[in-house]
Short mmCIF file of C-alpha atoms and ligand atoms in Angstrom, two decimals:
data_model
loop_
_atom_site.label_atom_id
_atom_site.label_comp_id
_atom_site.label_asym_id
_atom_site.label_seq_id
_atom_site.Cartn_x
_atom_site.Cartn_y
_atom_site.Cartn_z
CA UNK A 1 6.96 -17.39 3.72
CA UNK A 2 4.32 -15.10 5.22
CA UNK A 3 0.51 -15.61 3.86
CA UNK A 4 -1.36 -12.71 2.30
CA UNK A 5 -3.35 -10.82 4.54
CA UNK A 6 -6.37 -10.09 3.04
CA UNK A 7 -8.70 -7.81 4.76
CA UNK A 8 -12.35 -8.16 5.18
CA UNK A 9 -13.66 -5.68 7.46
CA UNK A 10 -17.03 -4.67 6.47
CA UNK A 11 -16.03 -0.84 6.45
CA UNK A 12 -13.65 -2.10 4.09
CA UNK A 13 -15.61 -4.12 1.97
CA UNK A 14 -18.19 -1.30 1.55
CA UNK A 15 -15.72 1.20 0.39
CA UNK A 16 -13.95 -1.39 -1.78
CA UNK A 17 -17.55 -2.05 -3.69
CA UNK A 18 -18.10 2.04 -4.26
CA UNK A 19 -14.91 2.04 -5.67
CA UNK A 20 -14.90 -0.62 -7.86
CA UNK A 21 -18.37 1.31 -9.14
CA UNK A 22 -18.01 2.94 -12.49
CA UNK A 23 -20.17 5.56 -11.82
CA UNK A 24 -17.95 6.75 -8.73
CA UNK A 25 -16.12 10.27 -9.70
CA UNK A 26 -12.67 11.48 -9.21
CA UNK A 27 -13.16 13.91 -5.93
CA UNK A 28 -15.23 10.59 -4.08
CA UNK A 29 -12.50 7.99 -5.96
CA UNK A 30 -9.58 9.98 -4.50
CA UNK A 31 -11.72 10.08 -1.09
CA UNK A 32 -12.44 6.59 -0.92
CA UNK A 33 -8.88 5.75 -1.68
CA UNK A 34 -7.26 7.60 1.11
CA UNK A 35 -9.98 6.30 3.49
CA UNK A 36 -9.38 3.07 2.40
CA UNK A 37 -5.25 3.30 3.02
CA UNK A 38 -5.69 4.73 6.57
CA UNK A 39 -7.87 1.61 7.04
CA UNK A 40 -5.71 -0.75 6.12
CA UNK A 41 -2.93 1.47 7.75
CA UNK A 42 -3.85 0.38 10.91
CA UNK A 43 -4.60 -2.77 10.40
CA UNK A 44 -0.88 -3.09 8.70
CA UNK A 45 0.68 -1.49 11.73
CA UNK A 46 -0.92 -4.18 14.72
CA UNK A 47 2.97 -5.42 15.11
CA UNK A 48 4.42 -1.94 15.71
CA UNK A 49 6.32 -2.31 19.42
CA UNK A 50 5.09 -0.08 22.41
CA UNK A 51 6.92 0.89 25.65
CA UNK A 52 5.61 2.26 28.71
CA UNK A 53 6.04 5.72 30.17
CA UNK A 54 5.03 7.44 32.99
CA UNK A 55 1.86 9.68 32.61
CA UNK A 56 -0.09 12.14 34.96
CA UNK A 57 -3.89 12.34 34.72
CA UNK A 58 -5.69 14.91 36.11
CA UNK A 59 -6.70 12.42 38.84
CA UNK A 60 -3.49 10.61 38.99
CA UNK A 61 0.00 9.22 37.55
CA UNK A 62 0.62 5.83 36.20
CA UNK A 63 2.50 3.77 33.15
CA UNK A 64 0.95 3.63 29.79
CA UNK A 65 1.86 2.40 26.68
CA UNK A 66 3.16 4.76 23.73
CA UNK A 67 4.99 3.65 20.35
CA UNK A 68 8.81 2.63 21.01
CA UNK A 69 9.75 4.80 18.37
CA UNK A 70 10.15 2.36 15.52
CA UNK A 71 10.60 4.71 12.29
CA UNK A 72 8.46 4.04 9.93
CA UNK A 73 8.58 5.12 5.94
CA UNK A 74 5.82 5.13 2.65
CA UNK A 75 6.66 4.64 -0.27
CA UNK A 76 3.75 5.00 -3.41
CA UNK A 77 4.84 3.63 -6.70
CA UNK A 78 3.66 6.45 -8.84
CA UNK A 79 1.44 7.39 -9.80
CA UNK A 80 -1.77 6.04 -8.31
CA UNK A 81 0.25 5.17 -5.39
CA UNK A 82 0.13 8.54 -4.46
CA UNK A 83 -3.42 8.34 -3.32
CA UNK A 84 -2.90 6.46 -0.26
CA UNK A 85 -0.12 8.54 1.46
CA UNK A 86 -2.75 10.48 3.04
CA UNK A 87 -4.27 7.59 4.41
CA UNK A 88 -1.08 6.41 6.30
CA UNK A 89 0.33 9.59 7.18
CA UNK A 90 -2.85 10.72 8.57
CA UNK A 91 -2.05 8.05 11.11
CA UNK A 92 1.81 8.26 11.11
CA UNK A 93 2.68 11.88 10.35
CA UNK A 94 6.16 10.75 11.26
CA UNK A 95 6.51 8.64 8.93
CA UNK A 96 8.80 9.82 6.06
CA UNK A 97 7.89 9.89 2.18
CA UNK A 98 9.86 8.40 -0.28
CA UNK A 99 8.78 7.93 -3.87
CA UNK A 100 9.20 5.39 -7.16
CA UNK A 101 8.08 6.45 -10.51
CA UNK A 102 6.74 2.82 -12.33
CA UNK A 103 4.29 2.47 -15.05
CA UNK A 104 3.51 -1.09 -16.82
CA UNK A 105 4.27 -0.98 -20.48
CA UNK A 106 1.43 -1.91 -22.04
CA UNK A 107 2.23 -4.16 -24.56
CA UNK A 108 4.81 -6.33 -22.44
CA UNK A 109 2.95 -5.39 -19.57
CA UNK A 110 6.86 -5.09 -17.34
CA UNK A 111 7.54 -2.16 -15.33
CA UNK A 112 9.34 0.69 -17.06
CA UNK A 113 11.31 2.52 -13.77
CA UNK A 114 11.27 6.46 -14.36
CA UNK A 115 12.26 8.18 -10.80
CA UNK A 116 13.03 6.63 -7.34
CA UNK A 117 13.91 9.05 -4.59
CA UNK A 118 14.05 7.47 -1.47
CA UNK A 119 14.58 9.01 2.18
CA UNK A 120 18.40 8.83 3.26
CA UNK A 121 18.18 6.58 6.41
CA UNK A 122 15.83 4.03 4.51
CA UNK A 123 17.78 1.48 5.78
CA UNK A 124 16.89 2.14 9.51
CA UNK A 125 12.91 2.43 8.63
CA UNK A 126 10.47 -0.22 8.47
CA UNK A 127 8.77 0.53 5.12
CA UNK A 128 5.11 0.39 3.72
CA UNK A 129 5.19 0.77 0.00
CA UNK A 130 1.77 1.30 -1.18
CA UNK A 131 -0.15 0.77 -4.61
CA UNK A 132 -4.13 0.85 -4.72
CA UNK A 133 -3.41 -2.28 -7.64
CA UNK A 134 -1.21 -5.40 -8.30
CA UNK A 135 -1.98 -6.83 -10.95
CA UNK A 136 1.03 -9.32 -12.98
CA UNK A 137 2.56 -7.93 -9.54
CA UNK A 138 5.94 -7.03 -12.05
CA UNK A 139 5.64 -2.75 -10.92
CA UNK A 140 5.40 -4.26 -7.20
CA UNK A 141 8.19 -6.75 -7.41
CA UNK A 142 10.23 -4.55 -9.35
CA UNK A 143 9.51 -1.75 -7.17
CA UNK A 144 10.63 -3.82 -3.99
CA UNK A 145 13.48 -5.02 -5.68
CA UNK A 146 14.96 -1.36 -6.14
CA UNK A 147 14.14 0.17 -2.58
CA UNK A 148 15.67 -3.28 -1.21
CA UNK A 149 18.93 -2.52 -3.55
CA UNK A 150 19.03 1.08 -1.35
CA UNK A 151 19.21 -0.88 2.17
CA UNK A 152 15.87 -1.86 3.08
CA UNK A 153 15.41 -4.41 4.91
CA UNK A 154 11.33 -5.20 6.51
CA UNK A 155 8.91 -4.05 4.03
CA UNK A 156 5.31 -4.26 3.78
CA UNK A 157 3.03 -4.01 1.00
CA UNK A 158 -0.56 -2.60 0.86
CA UNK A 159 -2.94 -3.10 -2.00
CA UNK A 160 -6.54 -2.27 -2.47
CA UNK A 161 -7.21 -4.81 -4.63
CA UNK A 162 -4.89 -8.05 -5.58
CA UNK A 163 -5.05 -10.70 -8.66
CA UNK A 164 -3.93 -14.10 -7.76
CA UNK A 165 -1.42 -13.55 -10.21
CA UNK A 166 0.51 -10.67 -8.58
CA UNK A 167 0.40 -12.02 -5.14
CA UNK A 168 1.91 -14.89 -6.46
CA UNK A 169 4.67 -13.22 -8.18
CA UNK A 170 5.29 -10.99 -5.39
CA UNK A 171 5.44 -14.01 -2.93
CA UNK A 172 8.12 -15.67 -5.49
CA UNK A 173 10.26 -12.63 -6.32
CA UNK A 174 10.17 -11.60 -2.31
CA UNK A 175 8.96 -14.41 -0.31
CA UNK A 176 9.87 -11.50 2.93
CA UNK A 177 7.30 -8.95 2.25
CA UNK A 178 3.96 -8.98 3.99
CA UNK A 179 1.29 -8.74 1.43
CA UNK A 180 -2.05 -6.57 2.27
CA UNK A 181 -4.88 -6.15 0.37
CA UNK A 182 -7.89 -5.42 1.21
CA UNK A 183 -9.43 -7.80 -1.85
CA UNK A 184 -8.82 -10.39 -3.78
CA UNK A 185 -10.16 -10.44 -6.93
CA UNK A 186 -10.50 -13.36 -9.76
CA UNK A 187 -7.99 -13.12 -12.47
CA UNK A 188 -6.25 -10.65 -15.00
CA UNK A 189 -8.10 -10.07 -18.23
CA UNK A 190 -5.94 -10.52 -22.12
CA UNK A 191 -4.89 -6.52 -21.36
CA UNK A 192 -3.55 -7.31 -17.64
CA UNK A 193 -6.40 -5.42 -16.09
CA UNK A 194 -7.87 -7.00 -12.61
CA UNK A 195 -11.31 -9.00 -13.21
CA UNK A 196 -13.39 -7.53 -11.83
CA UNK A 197 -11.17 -5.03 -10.65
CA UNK A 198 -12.08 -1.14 -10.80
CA UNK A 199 -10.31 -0.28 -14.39
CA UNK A 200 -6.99 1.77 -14.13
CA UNK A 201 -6.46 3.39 -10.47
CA UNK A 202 -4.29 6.20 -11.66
CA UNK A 203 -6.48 7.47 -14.00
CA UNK A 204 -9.47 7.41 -11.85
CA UNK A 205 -7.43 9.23 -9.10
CA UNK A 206 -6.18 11.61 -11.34
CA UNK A 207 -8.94 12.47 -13.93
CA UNK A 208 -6.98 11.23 -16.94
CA UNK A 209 -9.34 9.59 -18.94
O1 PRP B 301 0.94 -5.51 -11.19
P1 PRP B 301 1.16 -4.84 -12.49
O2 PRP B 301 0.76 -5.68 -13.66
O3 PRP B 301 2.55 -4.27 -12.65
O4 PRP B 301 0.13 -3.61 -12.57
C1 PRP B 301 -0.08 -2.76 -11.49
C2 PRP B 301 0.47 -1.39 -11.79
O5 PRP B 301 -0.31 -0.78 -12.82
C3 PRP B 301 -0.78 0.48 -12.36
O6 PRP B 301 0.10 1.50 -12.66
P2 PRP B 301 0.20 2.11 -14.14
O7 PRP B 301 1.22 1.39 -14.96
O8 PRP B 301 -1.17 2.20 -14.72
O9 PRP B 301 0.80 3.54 -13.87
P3 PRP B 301 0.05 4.82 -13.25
O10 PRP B 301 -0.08 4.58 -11.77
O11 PRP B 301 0.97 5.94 -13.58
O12 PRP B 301 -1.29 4.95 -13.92
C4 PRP B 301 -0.92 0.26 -10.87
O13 PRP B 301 -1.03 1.46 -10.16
C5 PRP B 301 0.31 -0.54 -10.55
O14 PRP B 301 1.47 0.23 -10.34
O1 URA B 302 -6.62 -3.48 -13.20
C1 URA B 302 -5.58 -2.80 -13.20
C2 URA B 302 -4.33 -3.37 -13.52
C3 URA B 302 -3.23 -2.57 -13.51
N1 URA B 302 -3.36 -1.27 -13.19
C4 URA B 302 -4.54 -0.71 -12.88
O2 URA B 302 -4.64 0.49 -12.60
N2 URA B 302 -5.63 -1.50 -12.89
MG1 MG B 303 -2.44 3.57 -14.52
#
């Protein structure tokens, strides 16, 4: 069973806190959020393998590390997923796109699955599936639980902000999958909403409300 990472790098933290601020708008929210998943992008991506090649400087030629070629995917659970593809493939433009459409009813608060298109050769790529919140952790676990079903077989997770709750039902439903987040906040409140959270991440992204 792998432990949680949770992040706490100060360039994190700070972005984390404007986010989490009520008064932040959609153009810095959406901002913020990408910043924040190329942050946590690389720190997610320390284990990726390296080989050496031969390169020539202008003053002379020697062996230098480069990636080994590992191929990579991201996949957001829709929708506020979405905002943090940027982020990664800012610093993997390799890395292929896949996508699962998720939203938490909100009575029962369990994921109701809508769309899943996922790159052919999933199987063969290491994948990061992405969603700024996880909250019961049900739309995470379920979302895992169907890109595993389609061959996948080392996945990571990245979250900007984690309840207790969710990483604990993500840890029991896949005890495999790294968990990153770059907080941890203090509970879930009677609606399911992170305490104290930033409110609903897809509608901030997006404008909706
Ligand atoms: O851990 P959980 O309790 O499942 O909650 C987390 C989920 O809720 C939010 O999505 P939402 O249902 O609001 O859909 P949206 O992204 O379309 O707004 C969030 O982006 C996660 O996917
Ligand atoms: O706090 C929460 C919980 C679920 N989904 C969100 O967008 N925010
Ligand atoms: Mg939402």
């Amino acid at each position: 069973m792998k432990e949680p990472m949770i992040l706490n790098h100060p360039l994190l933290q700070h972005k984390v806190s404007h986010l989490r601020d009520v008064n932040t708008g959609t153009k810095e929210f959406k901002e913020l959020v990408s910043e924040i998943a190329m942050l946590m992008c690389y720190e997610a991506t320390r284990d990726l393998p390296t080989q050496e090649v031969e390169i020539t400087t202008p003053i002379t030629t020697d062996k230098f590390k480069v990636l080994a070629g590992r191929k990579l995917a991201v996949v957001p659970i829709l929708r506020a997923g979405l905002g943090m593809v940027d982020g990664v493939l800012a610093l993997i433009p390799a890395a292929k796109v896949g996508h699962i459409g998720l939203y938490r009813d909100p009575a029962s608060l369990e994921p109701v699955e809508y769309y899943c298109k996922l790159p052919a050769d999933i199987s063969e790529r290491e994948v990061m599936v992405v969603d700024p919140m996880l909250a019961t952790g049900g739309s995470a676990s379920d979302a895992i639980t169907q890109i595993k079903k389609r061959g996948a077989k080392t996945i990571k997770f990245l979250c900007i902000i984690a309840a207790p709750e969710g990483i604990k039902r993500l840890h029991d439903t896949h005890p495999d999958v790294e968990i990153y987040a770059a907080a941890l906040d203090k509970c879930l409140n009677e609606h399911g909403y992170i305490v104290p959270g930033l409110g609903d991440a897809g509608d901030r992204i997006f404008g909706t409300k």
